[in-house]
Coordinates of C-alpha atoms in Angstrom, one line a residue:
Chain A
X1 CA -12.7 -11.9 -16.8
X2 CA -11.8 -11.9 -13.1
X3 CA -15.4 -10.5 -11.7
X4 CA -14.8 -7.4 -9.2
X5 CA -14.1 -7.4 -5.7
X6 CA -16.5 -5.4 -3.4
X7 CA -16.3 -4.0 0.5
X8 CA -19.2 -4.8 1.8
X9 CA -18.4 -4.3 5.5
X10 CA -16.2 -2.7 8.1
X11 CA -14.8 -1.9 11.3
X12 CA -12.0 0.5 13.5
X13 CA -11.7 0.2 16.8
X14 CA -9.1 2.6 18.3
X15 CA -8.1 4.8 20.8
X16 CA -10.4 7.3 20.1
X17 CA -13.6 5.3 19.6
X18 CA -14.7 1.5 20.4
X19 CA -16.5 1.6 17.2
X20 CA -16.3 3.0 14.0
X21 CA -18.2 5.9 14.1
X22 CA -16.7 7.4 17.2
X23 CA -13.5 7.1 15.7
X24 CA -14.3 8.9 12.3
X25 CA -15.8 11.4 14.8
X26 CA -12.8 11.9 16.9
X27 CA -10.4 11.7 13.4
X28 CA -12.3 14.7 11.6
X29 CA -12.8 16.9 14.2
X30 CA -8.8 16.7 14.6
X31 CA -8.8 14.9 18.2
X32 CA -6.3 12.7 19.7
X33 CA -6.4 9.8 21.5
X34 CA -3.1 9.6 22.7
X35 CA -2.7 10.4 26.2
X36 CA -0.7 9.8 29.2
X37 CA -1.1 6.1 31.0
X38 CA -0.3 5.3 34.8
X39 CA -0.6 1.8 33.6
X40 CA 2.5 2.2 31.8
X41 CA 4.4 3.1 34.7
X42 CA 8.2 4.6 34.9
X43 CA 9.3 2.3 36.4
X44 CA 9.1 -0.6 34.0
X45 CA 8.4 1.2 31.0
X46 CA 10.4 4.3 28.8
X47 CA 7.6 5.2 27.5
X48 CA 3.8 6.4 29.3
X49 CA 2.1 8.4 26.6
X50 CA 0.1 5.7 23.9
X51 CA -3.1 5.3 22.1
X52 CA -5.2 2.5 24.5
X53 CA -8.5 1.3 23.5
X54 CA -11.2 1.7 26.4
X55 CA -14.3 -0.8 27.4
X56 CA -13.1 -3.7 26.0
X57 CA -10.6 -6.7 26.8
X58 CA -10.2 -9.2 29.0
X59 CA -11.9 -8.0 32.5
X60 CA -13.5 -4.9 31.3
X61 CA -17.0 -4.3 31.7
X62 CA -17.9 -5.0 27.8
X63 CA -15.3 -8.3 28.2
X64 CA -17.0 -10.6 25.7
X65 CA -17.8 -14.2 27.1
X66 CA -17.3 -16.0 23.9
X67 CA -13.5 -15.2 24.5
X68 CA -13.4 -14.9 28.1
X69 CA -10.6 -17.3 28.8
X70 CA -8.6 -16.1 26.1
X71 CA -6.9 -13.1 27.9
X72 CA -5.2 -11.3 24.9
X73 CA -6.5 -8.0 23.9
X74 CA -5.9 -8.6 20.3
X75 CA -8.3 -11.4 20.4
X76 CA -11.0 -9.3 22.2
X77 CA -10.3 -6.8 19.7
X78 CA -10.1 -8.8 16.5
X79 CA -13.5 -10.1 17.8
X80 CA -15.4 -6.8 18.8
X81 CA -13.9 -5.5 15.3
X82 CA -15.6 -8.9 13.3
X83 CA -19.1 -8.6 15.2
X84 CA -18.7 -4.8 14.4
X85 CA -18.1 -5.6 10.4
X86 CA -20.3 -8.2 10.5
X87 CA -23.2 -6.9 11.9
X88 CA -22.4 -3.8 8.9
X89 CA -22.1 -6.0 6.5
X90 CA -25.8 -7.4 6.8
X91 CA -24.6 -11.1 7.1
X92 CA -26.8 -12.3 10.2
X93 CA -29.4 -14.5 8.6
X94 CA -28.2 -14.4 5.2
X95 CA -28.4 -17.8 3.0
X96 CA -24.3 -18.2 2.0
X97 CA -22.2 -21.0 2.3
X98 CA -20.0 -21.0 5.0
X99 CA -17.6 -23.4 3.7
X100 CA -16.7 -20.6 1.2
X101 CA -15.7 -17.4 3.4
X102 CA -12.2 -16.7 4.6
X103 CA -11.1 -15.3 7.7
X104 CA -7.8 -13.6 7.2
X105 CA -7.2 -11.5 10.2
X106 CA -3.1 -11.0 11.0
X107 CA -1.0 -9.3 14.5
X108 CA 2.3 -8.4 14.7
X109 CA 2.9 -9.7 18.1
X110 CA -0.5 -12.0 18.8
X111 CA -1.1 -12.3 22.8
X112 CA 2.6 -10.9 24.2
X113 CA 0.5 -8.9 26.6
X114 CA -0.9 -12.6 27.8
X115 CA 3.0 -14.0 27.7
X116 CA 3.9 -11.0 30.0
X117 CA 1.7 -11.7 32.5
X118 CA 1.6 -15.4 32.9
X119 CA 5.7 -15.2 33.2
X120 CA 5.2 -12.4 36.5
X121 CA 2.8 -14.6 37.6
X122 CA 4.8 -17.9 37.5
X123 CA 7.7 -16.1 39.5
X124 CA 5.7 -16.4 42.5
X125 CA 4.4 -19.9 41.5
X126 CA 5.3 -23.1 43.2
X127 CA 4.6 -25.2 39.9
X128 CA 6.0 -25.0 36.9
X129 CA 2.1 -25.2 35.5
X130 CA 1.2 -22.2 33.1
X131 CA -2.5 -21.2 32.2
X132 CA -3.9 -23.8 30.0
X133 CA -5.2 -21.1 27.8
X134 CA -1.7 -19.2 27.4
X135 CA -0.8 -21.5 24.3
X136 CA -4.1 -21.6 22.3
X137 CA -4.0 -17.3 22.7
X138 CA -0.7 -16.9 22.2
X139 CA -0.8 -18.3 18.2
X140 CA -1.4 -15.6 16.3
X141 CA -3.9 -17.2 14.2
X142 CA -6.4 -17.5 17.1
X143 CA -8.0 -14.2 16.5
X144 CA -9.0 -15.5 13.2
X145 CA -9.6 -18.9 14.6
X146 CA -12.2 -17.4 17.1
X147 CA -14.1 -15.2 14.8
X148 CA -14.4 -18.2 12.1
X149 CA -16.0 -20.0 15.6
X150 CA -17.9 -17.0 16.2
X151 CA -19.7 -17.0 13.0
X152 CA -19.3 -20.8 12.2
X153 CA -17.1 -20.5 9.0
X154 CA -15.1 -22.8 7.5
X155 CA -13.3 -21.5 4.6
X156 CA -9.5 -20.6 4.6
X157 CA -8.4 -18.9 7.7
X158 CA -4.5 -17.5 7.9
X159 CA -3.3 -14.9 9.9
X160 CA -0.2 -13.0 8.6
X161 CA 2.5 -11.7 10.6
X162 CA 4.2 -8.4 8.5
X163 CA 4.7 -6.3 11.5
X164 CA 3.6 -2.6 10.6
X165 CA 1.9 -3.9 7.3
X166 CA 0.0 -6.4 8.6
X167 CA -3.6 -5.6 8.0
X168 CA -3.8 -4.5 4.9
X169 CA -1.3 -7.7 3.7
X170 CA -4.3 -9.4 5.3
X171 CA -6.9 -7.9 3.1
X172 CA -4.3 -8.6 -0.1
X173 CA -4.9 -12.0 1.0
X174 CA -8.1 -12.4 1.4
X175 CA -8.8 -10.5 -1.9
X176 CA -6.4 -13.2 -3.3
X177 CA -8.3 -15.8 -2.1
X178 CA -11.7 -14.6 -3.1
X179 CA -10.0 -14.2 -7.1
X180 CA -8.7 -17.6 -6.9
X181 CA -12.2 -19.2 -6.5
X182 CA -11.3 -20.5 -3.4
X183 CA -14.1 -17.9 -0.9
X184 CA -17.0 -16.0 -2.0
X185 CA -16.5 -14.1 1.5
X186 CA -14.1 -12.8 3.4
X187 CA -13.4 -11.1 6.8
X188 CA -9.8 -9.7 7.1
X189 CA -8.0 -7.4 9.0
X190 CA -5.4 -6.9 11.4
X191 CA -5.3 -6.6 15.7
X192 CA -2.5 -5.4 18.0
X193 CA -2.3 -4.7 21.6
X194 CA 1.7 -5.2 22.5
X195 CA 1.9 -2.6 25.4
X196 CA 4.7 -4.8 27.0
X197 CA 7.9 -3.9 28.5
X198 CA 9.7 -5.7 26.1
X199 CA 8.2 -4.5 23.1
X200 CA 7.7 -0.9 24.1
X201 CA 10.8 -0.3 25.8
X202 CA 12.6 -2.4 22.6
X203 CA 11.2 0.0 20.5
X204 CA 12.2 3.1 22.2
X205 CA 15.7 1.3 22.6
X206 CA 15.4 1.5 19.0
X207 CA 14.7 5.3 19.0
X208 CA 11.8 4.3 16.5
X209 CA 9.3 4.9 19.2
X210 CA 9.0 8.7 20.8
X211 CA 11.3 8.7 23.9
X212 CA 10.2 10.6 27.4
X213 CA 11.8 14.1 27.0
X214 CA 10.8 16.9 28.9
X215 CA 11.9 19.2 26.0
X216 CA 9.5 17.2 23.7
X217 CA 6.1 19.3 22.9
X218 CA 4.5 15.9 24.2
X219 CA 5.9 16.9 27.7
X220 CA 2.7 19.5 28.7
X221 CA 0.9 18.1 26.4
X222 CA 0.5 14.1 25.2
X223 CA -1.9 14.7 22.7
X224 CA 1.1 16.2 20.7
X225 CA 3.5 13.6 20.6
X226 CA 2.3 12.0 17.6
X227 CA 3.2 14.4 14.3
X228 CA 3.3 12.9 11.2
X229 CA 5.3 14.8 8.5
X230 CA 5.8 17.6 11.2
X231 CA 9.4 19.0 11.3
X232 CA 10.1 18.0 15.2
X233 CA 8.5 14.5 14.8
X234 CA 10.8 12.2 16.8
X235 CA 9.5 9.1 17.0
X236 CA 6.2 7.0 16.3
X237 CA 3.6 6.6 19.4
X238 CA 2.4 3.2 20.1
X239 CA -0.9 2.7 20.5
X240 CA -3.7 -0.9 19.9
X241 CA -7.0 -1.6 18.4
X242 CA -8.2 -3.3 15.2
X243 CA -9.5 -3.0 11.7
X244 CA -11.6 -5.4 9.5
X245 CA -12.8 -5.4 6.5
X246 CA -15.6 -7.5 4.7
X247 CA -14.8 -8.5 0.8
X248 CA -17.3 -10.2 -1.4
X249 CA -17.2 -11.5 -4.6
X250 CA -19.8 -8.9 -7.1
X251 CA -21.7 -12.3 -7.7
X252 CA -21.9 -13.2 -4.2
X253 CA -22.9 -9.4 -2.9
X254 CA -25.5 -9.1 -5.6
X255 CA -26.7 -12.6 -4.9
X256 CA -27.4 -11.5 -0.8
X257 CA -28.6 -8.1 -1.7
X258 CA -25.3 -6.5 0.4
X259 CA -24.8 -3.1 0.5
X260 CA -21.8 -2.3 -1.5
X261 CA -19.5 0.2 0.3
X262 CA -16.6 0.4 -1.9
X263 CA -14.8 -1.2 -4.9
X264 CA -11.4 -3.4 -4.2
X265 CA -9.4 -2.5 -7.3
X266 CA -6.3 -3.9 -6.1
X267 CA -3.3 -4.1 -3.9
X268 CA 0.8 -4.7 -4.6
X269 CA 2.9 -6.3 -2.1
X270 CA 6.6 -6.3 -2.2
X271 CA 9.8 -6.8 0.0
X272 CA 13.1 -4.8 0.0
X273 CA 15.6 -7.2 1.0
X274 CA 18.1 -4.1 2.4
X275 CA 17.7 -3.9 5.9
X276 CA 15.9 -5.6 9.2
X277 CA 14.1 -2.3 10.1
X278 CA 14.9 0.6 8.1
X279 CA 13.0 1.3 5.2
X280 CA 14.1 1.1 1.4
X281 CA 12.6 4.3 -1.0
X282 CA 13.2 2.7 -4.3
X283 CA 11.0 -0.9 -3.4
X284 CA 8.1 1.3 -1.8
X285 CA 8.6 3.1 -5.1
X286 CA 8.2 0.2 -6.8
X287 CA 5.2 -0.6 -4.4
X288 CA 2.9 2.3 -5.3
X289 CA 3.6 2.0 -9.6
X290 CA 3.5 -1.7 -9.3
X291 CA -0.4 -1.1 -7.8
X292 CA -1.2 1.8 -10.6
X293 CA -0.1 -0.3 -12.8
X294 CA -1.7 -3.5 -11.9
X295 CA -5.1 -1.6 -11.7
X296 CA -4.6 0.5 -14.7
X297 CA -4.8 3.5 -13.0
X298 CA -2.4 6.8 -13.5
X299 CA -0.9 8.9 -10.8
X300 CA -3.7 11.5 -11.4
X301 CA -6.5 8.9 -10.8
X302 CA -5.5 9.0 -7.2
X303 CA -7.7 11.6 -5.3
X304 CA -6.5 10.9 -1.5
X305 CA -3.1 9.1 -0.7
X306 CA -3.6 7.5 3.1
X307 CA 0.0 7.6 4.3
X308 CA 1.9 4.9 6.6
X309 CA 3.2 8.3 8.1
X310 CA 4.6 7.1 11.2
X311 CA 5.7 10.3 13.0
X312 CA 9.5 9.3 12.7
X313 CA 12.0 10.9 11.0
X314 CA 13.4 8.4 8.2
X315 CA 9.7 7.0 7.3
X316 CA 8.1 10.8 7.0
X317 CA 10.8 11.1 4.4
X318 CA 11.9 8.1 2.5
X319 CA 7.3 8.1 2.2
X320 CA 6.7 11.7 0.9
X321 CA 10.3 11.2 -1.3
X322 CA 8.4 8.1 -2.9
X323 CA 5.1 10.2 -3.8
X324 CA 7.4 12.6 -5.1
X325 CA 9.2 9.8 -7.7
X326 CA 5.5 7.7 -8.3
X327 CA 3.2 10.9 -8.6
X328 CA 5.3 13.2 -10.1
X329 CA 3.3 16.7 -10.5
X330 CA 0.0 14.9 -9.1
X331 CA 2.3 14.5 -5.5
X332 CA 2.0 18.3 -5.1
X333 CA -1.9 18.7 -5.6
X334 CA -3.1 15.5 -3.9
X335 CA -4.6 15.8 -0.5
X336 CA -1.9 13.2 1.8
X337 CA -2.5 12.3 5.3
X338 CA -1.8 10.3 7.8
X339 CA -4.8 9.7 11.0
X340 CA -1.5 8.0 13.0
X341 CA -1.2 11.7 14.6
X342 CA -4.6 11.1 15.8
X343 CA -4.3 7.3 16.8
X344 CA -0.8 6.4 17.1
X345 CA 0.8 3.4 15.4
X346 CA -1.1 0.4 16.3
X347 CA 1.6 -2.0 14.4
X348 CA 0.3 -4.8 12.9
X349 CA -3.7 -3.2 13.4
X350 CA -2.3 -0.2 11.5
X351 CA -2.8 -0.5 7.8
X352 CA -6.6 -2.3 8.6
X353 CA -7.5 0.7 10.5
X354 CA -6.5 2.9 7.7
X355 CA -8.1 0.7 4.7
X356 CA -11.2 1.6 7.0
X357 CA -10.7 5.1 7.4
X358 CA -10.3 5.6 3.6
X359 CA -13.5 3.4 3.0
X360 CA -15.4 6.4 5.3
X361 CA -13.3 9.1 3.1
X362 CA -14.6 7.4 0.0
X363 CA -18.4 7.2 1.8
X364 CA -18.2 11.0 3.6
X365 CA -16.3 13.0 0.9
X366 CA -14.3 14.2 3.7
X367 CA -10.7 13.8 4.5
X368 CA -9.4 13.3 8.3
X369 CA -6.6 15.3 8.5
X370 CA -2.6 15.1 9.9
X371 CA -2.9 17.1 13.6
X372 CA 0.2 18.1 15.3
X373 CA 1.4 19.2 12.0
X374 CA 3.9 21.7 12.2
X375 CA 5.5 22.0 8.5
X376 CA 9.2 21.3 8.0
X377 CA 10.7 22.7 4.7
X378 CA 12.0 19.5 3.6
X379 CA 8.7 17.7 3.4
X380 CA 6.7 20.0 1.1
X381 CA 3.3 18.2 -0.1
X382 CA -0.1 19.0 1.2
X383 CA -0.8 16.6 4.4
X384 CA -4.0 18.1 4.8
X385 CA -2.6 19.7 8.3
X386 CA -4.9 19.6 11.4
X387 CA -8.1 20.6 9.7
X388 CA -10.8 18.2 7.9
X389 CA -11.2 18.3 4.0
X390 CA -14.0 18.0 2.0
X391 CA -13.5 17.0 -1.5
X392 CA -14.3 15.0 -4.0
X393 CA -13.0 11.5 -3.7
X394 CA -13.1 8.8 -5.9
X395 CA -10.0 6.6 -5.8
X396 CA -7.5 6.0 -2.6
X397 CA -4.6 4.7 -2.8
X398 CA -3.4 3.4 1.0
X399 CA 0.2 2.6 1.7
X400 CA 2.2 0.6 4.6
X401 CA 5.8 -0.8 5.2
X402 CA 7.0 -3.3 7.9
X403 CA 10.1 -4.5 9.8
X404 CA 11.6 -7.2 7.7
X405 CA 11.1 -5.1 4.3
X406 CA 7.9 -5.4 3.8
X407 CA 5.7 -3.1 1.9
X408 CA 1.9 -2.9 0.7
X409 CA -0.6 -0.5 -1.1
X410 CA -3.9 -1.0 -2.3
X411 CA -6.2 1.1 -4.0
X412 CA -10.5 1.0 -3.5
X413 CA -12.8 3.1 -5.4
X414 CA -15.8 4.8 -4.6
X415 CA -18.9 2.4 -5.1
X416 CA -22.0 3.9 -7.1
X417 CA -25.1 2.0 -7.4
X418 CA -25.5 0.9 -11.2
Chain B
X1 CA -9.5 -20.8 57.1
X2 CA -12.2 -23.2 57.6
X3 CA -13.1 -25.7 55.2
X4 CA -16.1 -24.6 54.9
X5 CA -14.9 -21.6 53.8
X6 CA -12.9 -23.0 51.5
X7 CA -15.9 -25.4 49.5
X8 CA -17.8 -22.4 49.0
X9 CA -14.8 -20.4 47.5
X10 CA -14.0 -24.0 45.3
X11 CA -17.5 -24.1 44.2
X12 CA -17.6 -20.3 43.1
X13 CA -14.1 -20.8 41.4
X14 CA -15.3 -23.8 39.8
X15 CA -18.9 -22.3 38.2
X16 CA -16.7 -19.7 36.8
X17 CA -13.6 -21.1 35.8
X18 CA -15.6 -24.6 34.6
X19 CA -17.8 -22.1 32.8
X20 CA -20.6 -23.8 34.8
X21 CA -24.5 -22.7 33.7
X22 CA -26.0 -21.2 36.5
X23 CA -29.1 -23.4 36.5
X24 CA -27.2 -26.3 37.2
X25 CA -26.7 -26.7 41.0
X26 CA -23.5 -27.2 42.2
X27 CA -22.7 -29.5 44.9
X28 CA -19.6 -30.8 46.5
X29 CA -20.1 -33.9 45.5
X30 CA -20.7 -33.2 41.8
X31 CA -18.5 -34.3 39.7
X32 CA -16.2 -32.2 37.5
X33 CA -16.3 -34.0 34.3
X34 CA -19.2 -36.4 34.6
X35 CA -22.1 -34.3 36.2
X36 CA -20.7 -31.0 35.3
X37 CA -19.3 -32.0 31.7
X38 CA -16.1 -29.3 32.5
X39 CA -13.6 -29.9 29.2
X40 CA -10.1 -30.8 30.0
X41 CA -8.5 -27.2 29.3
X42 CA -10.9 -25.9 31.6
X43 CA -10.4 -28.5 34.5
X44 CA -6.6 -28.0 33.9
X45 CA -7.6 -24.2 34.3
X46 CA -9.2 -24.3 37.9
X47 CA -6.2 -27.0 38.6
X48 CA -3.7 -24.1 38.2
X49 CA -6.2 -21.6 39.7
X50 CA -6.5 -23.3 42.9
X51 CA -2.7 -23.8 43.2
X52 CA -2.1 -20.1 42.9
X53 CA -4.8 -19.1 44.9
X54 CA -3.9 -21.8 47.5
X55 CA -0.1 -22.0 47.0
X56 CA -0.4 -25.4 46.6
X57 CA 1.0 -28.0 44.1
X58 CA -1.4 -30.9 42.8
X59 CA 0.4 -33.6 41.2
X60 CA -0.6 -34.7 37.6
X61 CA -0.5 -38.1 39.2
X62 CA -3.3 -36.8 42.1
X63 CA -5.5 -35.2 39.5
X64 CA -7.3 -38.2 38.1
X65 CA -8.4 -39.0 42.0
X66 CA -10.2 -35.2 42.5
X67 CA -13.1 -36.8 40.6
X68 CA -15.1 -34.3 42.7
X69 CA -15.0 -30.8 44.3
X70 CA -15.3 -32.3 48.0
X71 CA -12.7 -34.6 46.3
X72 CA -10.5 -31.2 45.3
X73 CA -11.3 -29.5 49.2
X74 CA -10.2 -32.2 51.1
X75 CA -6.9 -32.3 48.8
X76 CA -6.1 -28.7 49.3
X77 CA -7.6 -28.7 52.9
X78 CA -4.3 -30.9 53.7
X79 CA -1.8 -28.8 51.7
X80 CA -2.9 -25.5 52.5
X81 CA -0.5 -23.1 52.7
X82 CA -2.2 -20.2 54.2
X83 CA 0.8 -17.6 53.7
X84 CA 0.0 -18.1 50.1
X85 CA -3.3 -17.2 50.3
X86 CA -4.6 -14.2 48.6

């Protein structure tokens, strides 16, 4: 038999907290930590309210040397979410064999914010030179590249690229690797910071991402512009960070005397193949059985459902339509939210974040809840609106869907010492 | 601005930029890559830092010869462009 897959550390840094526990703070007592940015200014981009991590990047004050000439956020953040995880996990010092961990850690759009600025800087440039650095941050597999240096690991590293599923395809991965044989470790996760005028204004070109309205209840005030399930949404809000996880093998965390946080039961990854960006109902249905399935698990095992929950209007509904179809009965009495109210969408950071946030659920018995709700009549399960919930959770199932058609959920069980 | 001026600015950019220790003592005449051990991504780094900071262009061809950072003054020291200059 396969033996079991264990958490054994983990990390969230977001807009509401450079660490974990200020952001499981900020998500239970139903703050936000989107606000307005003069950064993002109105002139360049559609869009000023977002979710942006504070005290750490490139020239901050907490601007970590070991990847000062790396100037992407992502990186800094991949690596301030790894020391983070790491440091939880118990590793420093611990006899393991560092040929045998995996660093899976994925970004939707790697170092753009890096790109941006070394192409304004070249217009005033008499050479055609670029920073010598640009390339080695701009491939998206440098976040993982740097924490592997950090740590001095030399198992598989990979870094996959599934836009707004991103992080937790990461952790699918490195779970996969860690059944195959092939790690006994693994840090994985996903890191985003894409606050670009390409990429922001592309998305509100879209109309995926909340537009400037001075109707909008975002207008007086930003914390509200981010409303999962709520019947104005209108629109995700963009925000960065990172999430990482730490798997181990049973054997390996028994072996190093880890602290098991939570068991990995399983995840299902699929692909609609219908359309570049819109999502498909009946594949994410097929998502969240195949996972049940796969883990042996009925609808009713399910105690907390962490939604993708994006705030816009096709995703709110094609998501809670799909827990209607895969839970049947169970969809109307389990506890559903989404903490992207709270934290905006960080894209390809997203789903890591969340795997986090449900690992805290499983540890605190308490479930962050969806603020800005405002119920609309058409989306009619309990999303847990703008108020905390303690209950009795064993099993969470997490769920996230991508550009491209590409969907994920996992499932991770409360852990209880045997 | 005066060139001496100009060598202390070059041997601040090059401790930070060549990621130089601060025990080591920098001199203009030490060397970038023998007595100061800089890696090539880094000397390529304070290449293009000086040519934006100095709006000037140093030749790939030129590089090999700015063995030193008295070597890299005196080359910028006679392409200075001072409207350029931050």
């Amino acid at each position: 038999m396969t033996e079991r897959i264990l958490v054994v550390g983990h990390s969230a840094i977001t807009c509401l907290g450079s660490d974990t526990d200020s952001t499981w703070a900020g998500l239970l007592a139903g703050k936000s930590g989107i606000r307005r940015h003069p950064a993002l200014s109105a002139d360049r981009y559609l869009q000023d309210i977002a979710g942006m991590v504070e005290g750490i990047g490139p020239g901050t004050a907490g601007e970590d040397p070991a990847v000062s000439r790396l100037s992407a956020r992502s990186i800094h953040f991949a690596v301030a979410s790894a020391r983070e995880a790491w440091s939880d996990a118990g590793l420093a010092g611990k006899d393991f064999d560092r040929d045998r961990v995996a660093v899976v850690i994925g970004s939707a759009f790697g170092g753009q914010d890096l790109l941006e600025s070394e192409q304004q800087r070249s217009l005033t440039r008499k050479s055609l030179s670029m920073s010598p650095y640009l390339i080695p941050a701009l491939v998206i597999n440098q976040a993982a590249g740097q924490v592997a240096q950090l740590f001095d690991l030399h198992g598989p590293s990979v870094a996959p690229s599934n836009a707004c599923a991103t992080g937790v395809h990461s952790i699918a991965l490195a779970a996969m690797f860690l059944r195959m044989g092939e790690a006994d470790l693994a840090i994985a996760g996903g890191t985003e910071s894409a606050f670009t005028p390409a990429i922001v204004n592309g998305f509100a070109t879209m109309k995926a991402l909340l537009g400037r309205r001075s109707t909008d209840r975002s207008a007086d005030d930003p914390s509200q512009a981010s409303r999962p399930f709520s019947a104005d949404r209108a629109g995700f809000v963009m925000s960065e960070g990172a999430g990482t996880v730490i798997l181990a093998t049973e054997s390996a965390a028994r072996r190093l005397g880890l602290r098991v946080q939570a068991e990995y039961l399983g995840h299902s990854i699929n692909t609609d193949g219908f359309h570049m960006a819109m999502p498909h109902g009946a594949t994410i249905e097929k998502c969240l059985r195949q996972v049940l399935t796969r883990c042996g698990l009925t609808p009713e095992d399910i105690d907390y459902y962490n939604a993708h929950g994006t705030s816009t209007i096709v995703n709110d509904r094609v998501e809670t339509q799909a827990i209607k179809t895969i839970f049947g009965p169970h969809s109307t009495r389990m506890p559903i939210s989404s903490v992207k109210g709270a934290i905006g969408h960080s894209l390809g950071a997203a789903s890591a974040i969340e795997a986090v946030i449900c690992l805290r659920v499983l540890r605190d018995q308490i479930i962050p809840p969806t603020i800005n709700y405002v119920a609309d009549p058409e989306l009619d399960l309990d999303y847990v609106p703008n108020q905390a919930r303690s209950t009795r959770v064993d099993t969470v199932m997490s769920a996230s869907f991508g550009f491209g058609g590409t969907n994920n959920a996992i499932l991770m069980k409360r852990w209880v010492d045997e | 601005m005066s060139n001496s001026l100009m060598l202390d600015e070059l041997l601040r950019m090059v401790r930070r930029f060549g990621r130089v220790p601060a025990h080591v003592n920098l001199l203009p005449s030490s060397r970038l890559v023998e007595d100061l051990a800089i890696d090539s991504l880094d000397l390529v780094g304070i290449i293009v830092k000086v040519q934006d900071d100095y709006g000037v262009i140093i030749e790939d061809d030129d590089v090999t010869s700015l063995r030193s950072i008295a070597d890299l003054a005196e080359y910028v020291a006679a392409r200075f462009d001072s409207s350029a200059a931050a």
